[in-house]
XYZ file of C-alpha atoms in Angstrom:
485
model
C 97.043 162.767 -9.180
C 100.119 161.340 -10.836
C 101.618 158.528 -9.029
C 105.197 160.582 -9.062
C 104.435 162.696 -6.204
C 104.585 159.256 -3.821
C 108.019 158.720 -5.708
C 110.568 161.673 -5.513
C 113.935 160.232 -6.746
C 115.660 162.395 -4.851
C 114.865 160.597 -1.433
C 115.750 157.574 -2.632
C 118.205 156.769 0.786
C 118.851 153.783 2.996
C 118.302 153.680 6.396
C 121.341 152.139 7.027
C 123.438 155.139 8.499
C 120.538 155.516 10.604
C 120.303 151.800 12.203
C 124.869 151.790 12.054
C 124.728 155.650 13.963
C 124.476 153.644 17.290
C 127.858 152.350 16.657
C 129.581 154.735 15.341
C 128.862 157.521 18.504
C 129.067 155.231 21.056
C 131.421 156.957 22.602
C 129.386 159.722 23.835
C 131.007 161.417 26.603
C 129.238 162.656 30.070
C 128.508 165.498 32.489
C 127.761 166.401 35.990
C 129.187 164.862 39.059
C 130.520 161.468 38.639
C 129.989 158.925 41.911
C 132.824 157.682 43.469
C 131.471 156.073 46.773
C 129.662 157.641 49.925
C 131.031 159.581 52.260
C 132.470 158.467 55.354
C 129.601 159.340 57.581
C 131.311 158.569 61.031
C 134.698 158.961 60.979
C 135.978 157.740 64.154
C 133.662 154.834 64.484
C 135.397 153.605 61.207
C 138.791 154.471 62.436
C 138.207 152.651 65.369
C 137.529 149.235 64.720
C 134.921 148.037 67.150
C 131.865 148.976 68.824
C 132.472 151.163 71.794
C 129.601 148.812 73.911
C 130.442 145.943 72.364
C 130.915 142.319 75.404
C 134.443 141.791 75.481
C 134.182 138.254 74.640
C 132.354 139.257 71.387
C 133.164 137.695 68.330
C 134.841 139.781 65.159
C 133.089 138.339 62.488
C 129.938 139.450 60.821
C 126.961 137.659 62.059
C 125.166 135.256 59.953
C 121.626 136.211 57.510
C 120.191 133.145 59.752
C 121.240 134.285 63.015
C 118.390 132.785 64.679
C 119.772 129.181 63.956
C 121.960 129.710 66.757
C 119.258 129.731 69.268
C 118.674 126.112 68.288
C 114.987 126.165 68.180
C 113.509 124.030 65.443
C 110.281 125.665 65.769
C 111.294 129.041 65.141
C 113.773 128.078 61.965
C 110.125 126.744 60.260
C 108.384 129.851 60.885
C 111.528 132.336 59.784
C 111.091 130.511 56.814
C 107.757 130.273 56.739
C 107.667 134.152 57.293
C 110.643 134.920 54.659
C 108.305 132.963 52.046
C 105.049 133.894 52.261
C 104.734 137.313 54.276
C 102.333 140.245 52.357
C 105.433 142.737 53.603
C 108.261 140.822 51.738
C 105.642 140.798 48.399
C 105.277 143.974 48.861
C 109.115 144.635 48.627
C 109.871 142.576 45.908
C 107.160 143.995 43.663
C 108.756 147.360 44.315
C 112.181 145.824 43.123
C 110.478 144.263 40.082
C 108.886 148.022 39.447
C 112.523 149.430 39.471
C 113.778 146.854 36.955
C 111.093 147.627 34.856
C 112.077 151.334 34.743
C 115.964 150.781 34.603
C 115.077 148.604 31.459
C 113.260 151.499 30.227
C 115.907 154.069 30.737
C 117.904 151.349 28.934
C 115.494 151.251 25.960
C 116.516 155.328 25.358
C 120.238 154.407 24.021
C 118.786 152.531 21.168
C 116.416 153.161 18.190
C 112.931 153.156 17.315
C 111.973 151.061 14.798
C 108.227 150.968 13.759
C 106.005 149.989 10.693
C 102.751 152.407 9.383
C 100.040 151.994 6.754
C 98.098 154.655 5.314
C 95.079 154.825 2.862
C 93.043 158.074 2.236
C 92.347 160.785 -0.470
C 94.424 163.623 -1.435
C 92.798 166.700 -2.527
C 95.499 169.367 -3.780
C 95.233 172.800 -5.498
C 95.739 171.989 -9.389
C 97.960 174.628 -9.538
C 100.692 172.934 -7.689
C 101.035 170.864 -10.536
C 100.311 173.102 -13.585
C 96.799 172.798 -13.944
C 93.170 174.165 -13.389
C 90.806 173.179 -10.371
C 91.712 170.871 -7.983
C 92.960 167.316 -8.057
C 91.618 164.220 -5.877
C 93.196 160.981 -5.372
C 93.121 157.959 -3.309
C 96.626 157.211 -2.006
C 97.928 154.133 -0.234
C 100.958 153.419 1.533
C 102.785 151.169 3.912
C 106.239 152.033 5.501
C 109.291 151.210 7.855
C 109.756 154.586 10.388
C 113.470 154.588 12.529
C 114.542 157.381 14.763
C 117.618 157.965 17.201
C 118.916 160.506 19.131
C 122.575 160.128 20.150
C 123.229 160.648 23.738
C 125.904 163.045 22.447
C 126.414 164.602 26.370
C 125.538 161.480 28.263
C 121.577 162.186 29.416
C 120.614 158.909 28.544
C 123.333 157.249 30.121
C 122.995 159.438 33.501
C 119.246 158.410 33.698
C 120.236 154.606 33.442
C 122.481 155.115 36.140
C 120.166 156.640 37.959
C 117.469 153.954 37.134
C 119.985 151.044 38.375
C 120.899 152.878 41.601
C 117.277 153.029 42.739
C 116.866 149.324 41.738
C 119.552 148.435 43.886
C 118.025 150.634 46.313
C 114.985 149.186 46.329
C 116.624 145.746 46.812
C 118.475 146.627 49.956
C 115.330 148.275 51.239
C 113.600 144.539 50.837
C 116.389 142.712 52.378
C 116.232 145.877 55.089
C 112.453 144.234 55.497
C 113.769 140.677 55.531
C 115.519 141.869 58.668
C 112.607 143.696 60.584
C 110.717 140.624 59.593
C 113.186 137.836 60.658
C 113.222 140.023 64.074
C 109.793 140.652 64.446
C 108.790 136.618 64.312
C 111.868 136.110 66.462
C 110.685 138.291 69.494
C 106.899 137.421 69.281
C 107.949 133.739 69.242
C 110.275 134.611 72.579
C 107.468 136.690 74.075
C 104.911 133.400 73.729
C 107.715 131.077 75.055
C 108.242 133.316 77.803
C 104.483 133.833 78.384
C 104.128 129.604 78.380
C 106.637 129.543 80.760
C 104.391 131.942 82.933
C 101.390 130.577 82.714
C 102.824 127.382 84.059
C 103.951 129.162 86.919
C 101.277 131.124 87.379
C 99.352 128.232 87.570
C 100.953 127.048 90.953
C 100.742 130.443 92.596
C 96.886 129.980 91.827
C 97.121 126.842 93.713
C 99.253 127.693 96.307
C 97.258 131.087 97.124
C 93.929 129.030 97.450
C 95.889 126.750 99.843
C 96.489 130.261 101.775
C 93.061 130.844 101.673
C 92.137 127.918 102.879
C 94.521 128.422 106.089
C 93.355 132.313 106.687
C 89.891 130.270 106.788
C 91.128 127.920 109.101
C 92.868 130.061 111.469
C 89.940 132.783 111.342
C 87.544 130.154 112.653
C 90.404 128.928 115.178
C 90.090 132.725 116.602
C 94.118 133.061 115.512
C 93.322 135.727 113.049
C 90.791 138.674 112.216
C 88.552 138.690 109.387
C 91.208 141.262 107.482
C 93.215 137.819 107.012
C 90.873 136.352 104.697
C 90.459 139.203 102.443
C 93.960 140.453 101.777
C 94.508 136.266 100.838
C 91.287 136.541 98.512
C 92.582 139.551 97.286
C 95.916 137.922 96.521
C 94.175 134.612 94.509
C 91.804 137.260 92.500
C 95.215 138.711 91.480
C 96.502 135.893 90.794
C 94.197 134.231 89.003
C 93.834 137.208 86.533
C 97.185 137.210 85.901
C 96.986 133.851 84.952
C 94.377 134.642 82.431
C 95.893 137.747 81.065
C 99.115 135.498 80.562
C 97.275 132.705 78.480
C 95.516 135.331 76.724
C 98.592 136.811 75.328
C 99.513 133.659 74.603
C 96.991 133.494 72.355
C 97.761 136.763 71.030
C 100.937 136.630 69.791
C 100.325 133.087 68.428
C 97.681 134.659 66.303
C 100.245 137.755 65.771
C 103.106 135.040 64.459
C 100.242 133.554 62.422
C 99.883 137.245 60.679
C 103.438 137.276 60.042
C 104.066 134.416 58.159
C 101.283 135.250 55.904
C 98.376 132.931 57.112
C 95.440 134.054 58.861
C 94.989 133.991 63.114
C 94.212 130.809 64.333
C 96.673 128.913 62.024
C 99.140 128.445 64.920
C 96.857 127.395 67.137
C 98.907 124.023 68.053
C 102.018 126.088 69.236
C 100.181 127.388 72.012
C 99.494 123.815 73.434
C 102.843 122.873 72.709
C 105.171 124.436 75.444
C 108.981 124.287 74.664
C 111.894 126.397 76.642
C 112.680 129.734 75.852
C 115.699 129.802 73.201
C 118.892 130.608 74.682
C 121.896 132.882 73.715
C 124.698 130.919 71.700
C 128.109 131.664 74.158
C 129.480 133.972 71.436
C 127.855 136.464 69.711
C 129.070 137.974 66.240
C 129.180 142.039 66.177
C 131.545 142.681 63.194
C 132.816 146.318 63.416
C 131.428 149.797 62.633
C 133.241 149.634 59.159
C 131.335 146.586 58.009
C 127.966 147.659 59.549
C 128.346 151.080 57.408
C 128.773 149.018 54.328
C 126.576 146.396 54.440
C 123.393 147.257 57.324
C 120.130 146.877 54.302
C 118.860 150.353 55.112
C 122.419 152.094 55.003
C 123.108 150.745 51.484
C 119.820 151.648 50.353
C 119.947 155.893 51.548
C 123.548 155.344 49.937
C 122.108 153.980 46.573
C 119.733 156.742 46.239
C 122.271 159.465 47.308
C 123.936 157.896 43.982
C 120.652 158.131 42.153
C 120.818 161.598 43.001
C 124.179 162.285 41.805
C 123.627 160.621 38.818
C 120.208 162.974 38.555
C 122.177 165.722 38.834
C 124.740 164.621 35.977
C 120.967 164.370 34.087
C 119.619 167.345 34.060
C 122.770 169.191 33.448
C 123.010 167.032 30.484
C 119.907 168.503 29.182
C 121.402 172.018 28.885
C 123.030 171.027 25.855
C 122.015 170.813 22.461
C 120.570 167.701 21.361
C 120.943 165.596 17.608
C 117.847 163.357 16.043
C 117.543 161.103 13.292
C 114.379 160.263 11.774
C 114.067 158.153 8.628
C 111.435 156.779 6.853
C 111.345 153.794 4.194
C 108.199 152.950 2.214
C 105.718 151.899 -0.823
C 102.967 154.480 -2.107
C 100.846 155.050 -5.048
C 97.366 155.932 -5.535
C 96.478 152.184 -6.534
C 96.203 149.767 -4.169
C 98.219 147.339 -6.087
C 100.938 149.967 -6.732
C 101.534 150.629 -2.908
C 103.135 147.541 -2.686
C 105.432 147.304 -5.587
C 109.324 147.953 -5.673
C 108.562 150.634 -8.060
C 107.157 152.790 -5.588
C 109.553 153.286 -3.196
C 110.300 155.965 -0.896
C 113.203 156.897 1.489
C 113.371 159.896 3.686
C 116.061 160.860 6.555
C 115.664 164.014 8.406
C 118.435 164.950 10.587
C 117.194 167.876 13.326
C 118.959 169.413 16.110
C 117.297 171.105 19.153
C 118.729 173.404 22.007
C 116.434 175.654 23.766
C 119.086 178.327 24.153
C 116.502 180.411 25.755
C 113.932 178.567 28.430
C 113.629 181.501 30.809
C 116.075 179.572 33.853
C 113.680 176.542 33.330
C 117.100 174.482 32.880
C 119.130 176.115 35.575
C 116.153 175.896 38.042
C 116.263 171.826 37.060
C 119.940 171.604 37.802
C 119.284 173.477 40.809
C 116.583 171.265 42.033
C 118.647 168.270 41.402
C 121.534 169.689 43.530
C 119.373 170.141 46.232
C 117.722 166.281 45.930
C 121.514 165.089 46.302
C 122.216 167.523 49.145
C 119.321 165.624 50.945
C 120.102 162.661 49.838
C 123.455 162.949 51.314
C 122.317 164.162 54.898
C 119.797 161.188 54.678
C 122.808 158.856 54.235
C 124.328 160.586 57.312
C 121.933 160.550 59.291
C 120.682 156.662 58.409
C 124.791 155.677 59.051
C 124.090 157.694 62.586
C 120.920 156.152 63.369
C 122.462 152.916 62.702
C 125.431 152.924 65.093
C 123.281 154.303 67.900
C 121.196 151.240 67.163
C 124.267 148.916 67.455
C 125.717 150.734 70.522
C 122.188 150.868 72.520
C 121.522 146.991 71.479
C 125.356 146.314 72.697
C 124.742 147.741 75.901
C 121.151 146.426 77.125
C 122.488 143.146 75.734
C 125.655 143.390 77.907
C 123.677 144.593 80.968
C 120.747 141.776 80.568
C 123.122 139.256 81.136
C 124.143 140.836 84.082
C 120.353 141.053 84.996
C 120.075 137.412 84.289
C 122.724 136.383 86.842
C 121.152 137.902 89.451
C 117.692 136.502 88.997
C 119.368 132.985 88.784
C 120.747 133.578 92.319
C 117.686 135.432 93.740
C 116.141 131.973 92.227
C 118.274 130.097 94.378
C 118.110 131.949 97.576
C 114.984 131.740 97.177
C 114.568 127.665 96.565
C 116.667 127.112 98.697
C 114.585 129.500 101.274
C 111.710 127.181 100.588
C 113.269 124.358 101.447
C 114.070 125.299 104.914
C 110.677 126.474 105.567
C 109.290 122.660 104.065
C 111.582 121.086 106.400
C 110.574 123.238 109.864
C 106.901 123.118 108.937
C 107.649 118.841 108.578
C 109.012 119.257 112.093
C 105.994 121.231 112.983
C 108.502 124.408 114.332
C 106.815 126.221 111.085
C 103.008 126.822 110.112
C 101.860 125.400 107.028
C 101.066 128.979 105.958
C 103.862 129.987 106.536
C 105.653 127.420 104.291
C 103.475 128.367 101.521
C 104.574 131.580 101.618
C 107.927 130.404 101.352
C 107.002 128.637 97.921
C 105.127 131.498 96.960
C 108.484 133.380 97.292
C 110.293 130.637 95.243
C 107.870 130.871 92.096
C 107.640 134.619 92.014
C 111.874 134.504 91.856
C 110.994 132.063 88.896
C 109.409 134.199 87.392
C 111.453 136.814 87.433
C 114.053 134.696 85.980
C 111.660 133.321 83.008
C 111.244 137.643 82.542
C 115.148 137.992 82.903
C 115.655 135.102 80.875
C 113.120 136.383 77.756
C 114.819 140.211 77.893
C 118.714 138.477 77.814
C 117.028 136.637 74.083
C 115.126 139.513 73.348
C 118.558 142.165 73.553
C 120.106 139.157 71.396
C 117.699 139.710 68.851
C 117.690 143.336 69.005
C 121.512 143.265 68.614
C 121.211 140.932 65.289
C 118.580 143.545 63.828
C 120.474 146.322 64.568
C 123.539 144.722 62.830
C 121.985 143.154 60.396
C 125.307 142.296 58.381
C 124.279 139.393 56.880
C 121.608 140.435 54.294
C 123.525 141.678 51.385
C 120.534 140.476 49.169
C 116.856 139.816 50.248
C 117.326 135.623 51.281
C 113.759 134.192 51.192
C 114.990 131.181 52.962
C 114.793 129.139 49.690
């Protein structure tokens, strides 16, 4: 075969209109619905101003990422951090933001050329007749060459998908920092709970001793003839209760040591020391920040992430109806051939090729429409998602406000049932000195006392628990996942 074929002097072109073409339509325009900001989802909670159950000696501004610094507990500021660094969840999240990167770097990759190099070697049998002559000819070709292609995002399909693509990475990192929050809450209450549950025990622990010393006197009495036999059991009765209370309180201690253990990332057992190591249960700081219904709408993780995808939608929409139109390609190929190896990779040989090619599929049988109609209906859903997340929310807030508000209420009046009681205990101590009082009857008294204690340590636990509860269900502070670092 003559060596001409591989060199038609016609096709002879560069590839440089086909590398500049990026430039030169870059201002492609778009279609669809363009995004100009979520709806206002709750009207008169953003006209408002404030929370409707919000203390009225709460504070205005946003509340802090590290809101649990203000309970001044060393030990739980290690394991937040602890638990921001190393828990599987938070991973989990942040691989799901990398994944979204990935794919708006993709969608990225669309606006731009292909650029790729080929080699060929092979034999060419054609009919002699193509070229004049009798038979057939057989030849060995060989080739290398540099392949280019672009399509210019003449109605903005490309562009609508990168949107898209960086919505749903945004998405996905308000979702994380939406986890950062759960997290940050979840380690605060367990840590609370086993405070709380330390605190119990402790008491506990004197009930157990008291109630034998009960025992002990029902004994005394029964064999003085003061008392029936019904006396001793209901006291034995009392210490069995007591004394599995006791172990179903260090049990749980236990527990949600192991369960804190979980949550940083480590395995049960690795907080094992905190369980010997008793501390009070954090208190409230004075003031507590609630921002406004405005700021929680804009900022709460899991509101800003149904609002980034209700904008991946949009864009999605813009997408597809994009794809209606027709659409331009450029392919062009530069490259060495002959039927001699030495020959494919001289000058001499070259070949240039561009092949410009437009597509529309005029006719798709509704294919198209049904795709713009499908995309429509993703947004609509997208958008009552958003409304009801922004819904959800605020109910979360109020309901937070309100048990927090009425805890500390609560709290009060286990402080002076505490009291009353004490001080109860007290008088009874001082008759049963003077011997006006049984001994029995004075350990009742302090029996009385250390059951109001612990309904104060319970009182005490809720009031930090609704604290925490209130600083999830704001969650202000986490415009970006923090990992503590």
């Amino acid at each position: 075969m003559s060596a001409y074929l591989f060199r038609p002097r016609l096709l002879t072109l560069s590839l440089a209109p086909l590398l500049l073409a990026p430039l030169l339509l870059e201002g492609c325009t778009t279609v669809g619905p363009d995004w100009h900001g979520a709806p206002v989802a709750a009207p008169q909670a953003d006209a408002r101003g404030q929370f409707l159950r919000a203390p009225a000696d709460a504070d205005a501004d946003a509340p802090a990422a590290h809101w649990w610094e203000a309970l001044g507990d060393p030990a739980l500021n290690d394991l937040e951090t602890r638990a921001l660094a190393g828990s599987p969840d938070l991973a989990a999240a942040q691989a799901r933001i990398a994944n979204a990167t990935a794919a708006l770097r993709s969608a990225r990759s669309a606006l731009a050329p292909k650029v790729g190099v080929g080699a060929v070697a092979g034999e060419v049998t054609l009919p002699g007749a193509l070229l004049g002559r009798d038979g057939r000819l057989s030849e060995q070709v060989y080739g290398d060459n540099l392949q280019a292609s672009w399509e210019p995002d003449l109605f903005g399909a490309n562009h609508r998908r990168i949107e898209a693509a960086r919505d749903r990475a945004e998405a996905s990192e308000a979702s994380a920092a939406d986890v950062a929050v759960a997290l940050s809450a979840q380690v605060a209450q367990a840590y609370v709970q086993m405070r709380a549950e330390q605190a119990n025990a402790a008491l506990l622990a004197q009930q157990v001793a008291i109630d034998r010393q009960l025992l002990d006197a029902a004994n005394g009495r029964f064999s003085g003839g003061t008392v029936g036999a019904q006396a001793i059991d209901s006291a034995r009765a009392t210490l069995a209760q007591s004394e599995s209370d006791l172990a179903d309180s260090r049990a749980q201690i236990v527990a949600l040591a192991d369960q804190l253990a979980v949550l940083i990332g480590s395995e049960p057992g690795t907080l094992d020391a905190l369980t010997v190591q008793t501390a009070p249960i954090p208190e409230v700081p004075a003031h507590v920040a609630v921002g406004d219904p405005a700021r929680l709408m804009r900022h709460r993780p899991d509101i800003r992430a149904a609002e980034r995808q209700l904008a991946a939608a949009t864009a999605d929409v813009g997408a597809r109806m994009a794809d209606r139109f027709p659409s331009v390609s450029f392919t062009g190929i530069l490259g060495l051939g002959s039927t001699d190896l030495g020959g494919a990779f001289s000058p001499s040989t070259l070949i240039g090729l561009i092949v410009p090619q437009i597509k529309w599929n005029a006719f798709d049988g509704g294919r198209a429409a049904a795709l713009v109609k499908s995309a429509r209906s993703a947004r609509d859903e997208a958008e009552a998602n958003y409304r009801s997340r922004v819904l959800a929310a605020l109910d979360d807030a109020e309901g937070a406000l309100v048990r927090f508000g009425t805890q500390r209420i609560a709290l009060g009046k286990a402080v002076e049932q505490r009291e009353a009681a004490a001080h109860l205990a007290g008088l009874q101590a001082t008759r049963a000195a003077g011997g006006t009082l049984s001994r029995a009857d004075a350990l009742s008294a302090d029996r009385q006392a250390l059951r109001a204690q612990l309904g104060t340590v319970t009182a005490r636990a809720r009031l930090t628990g609704d604290f925490i509860a209130v600083e999830k269900a704001l969650g202000l502070g986490w415009d970006r996942v923090d990992l503590g670092k």
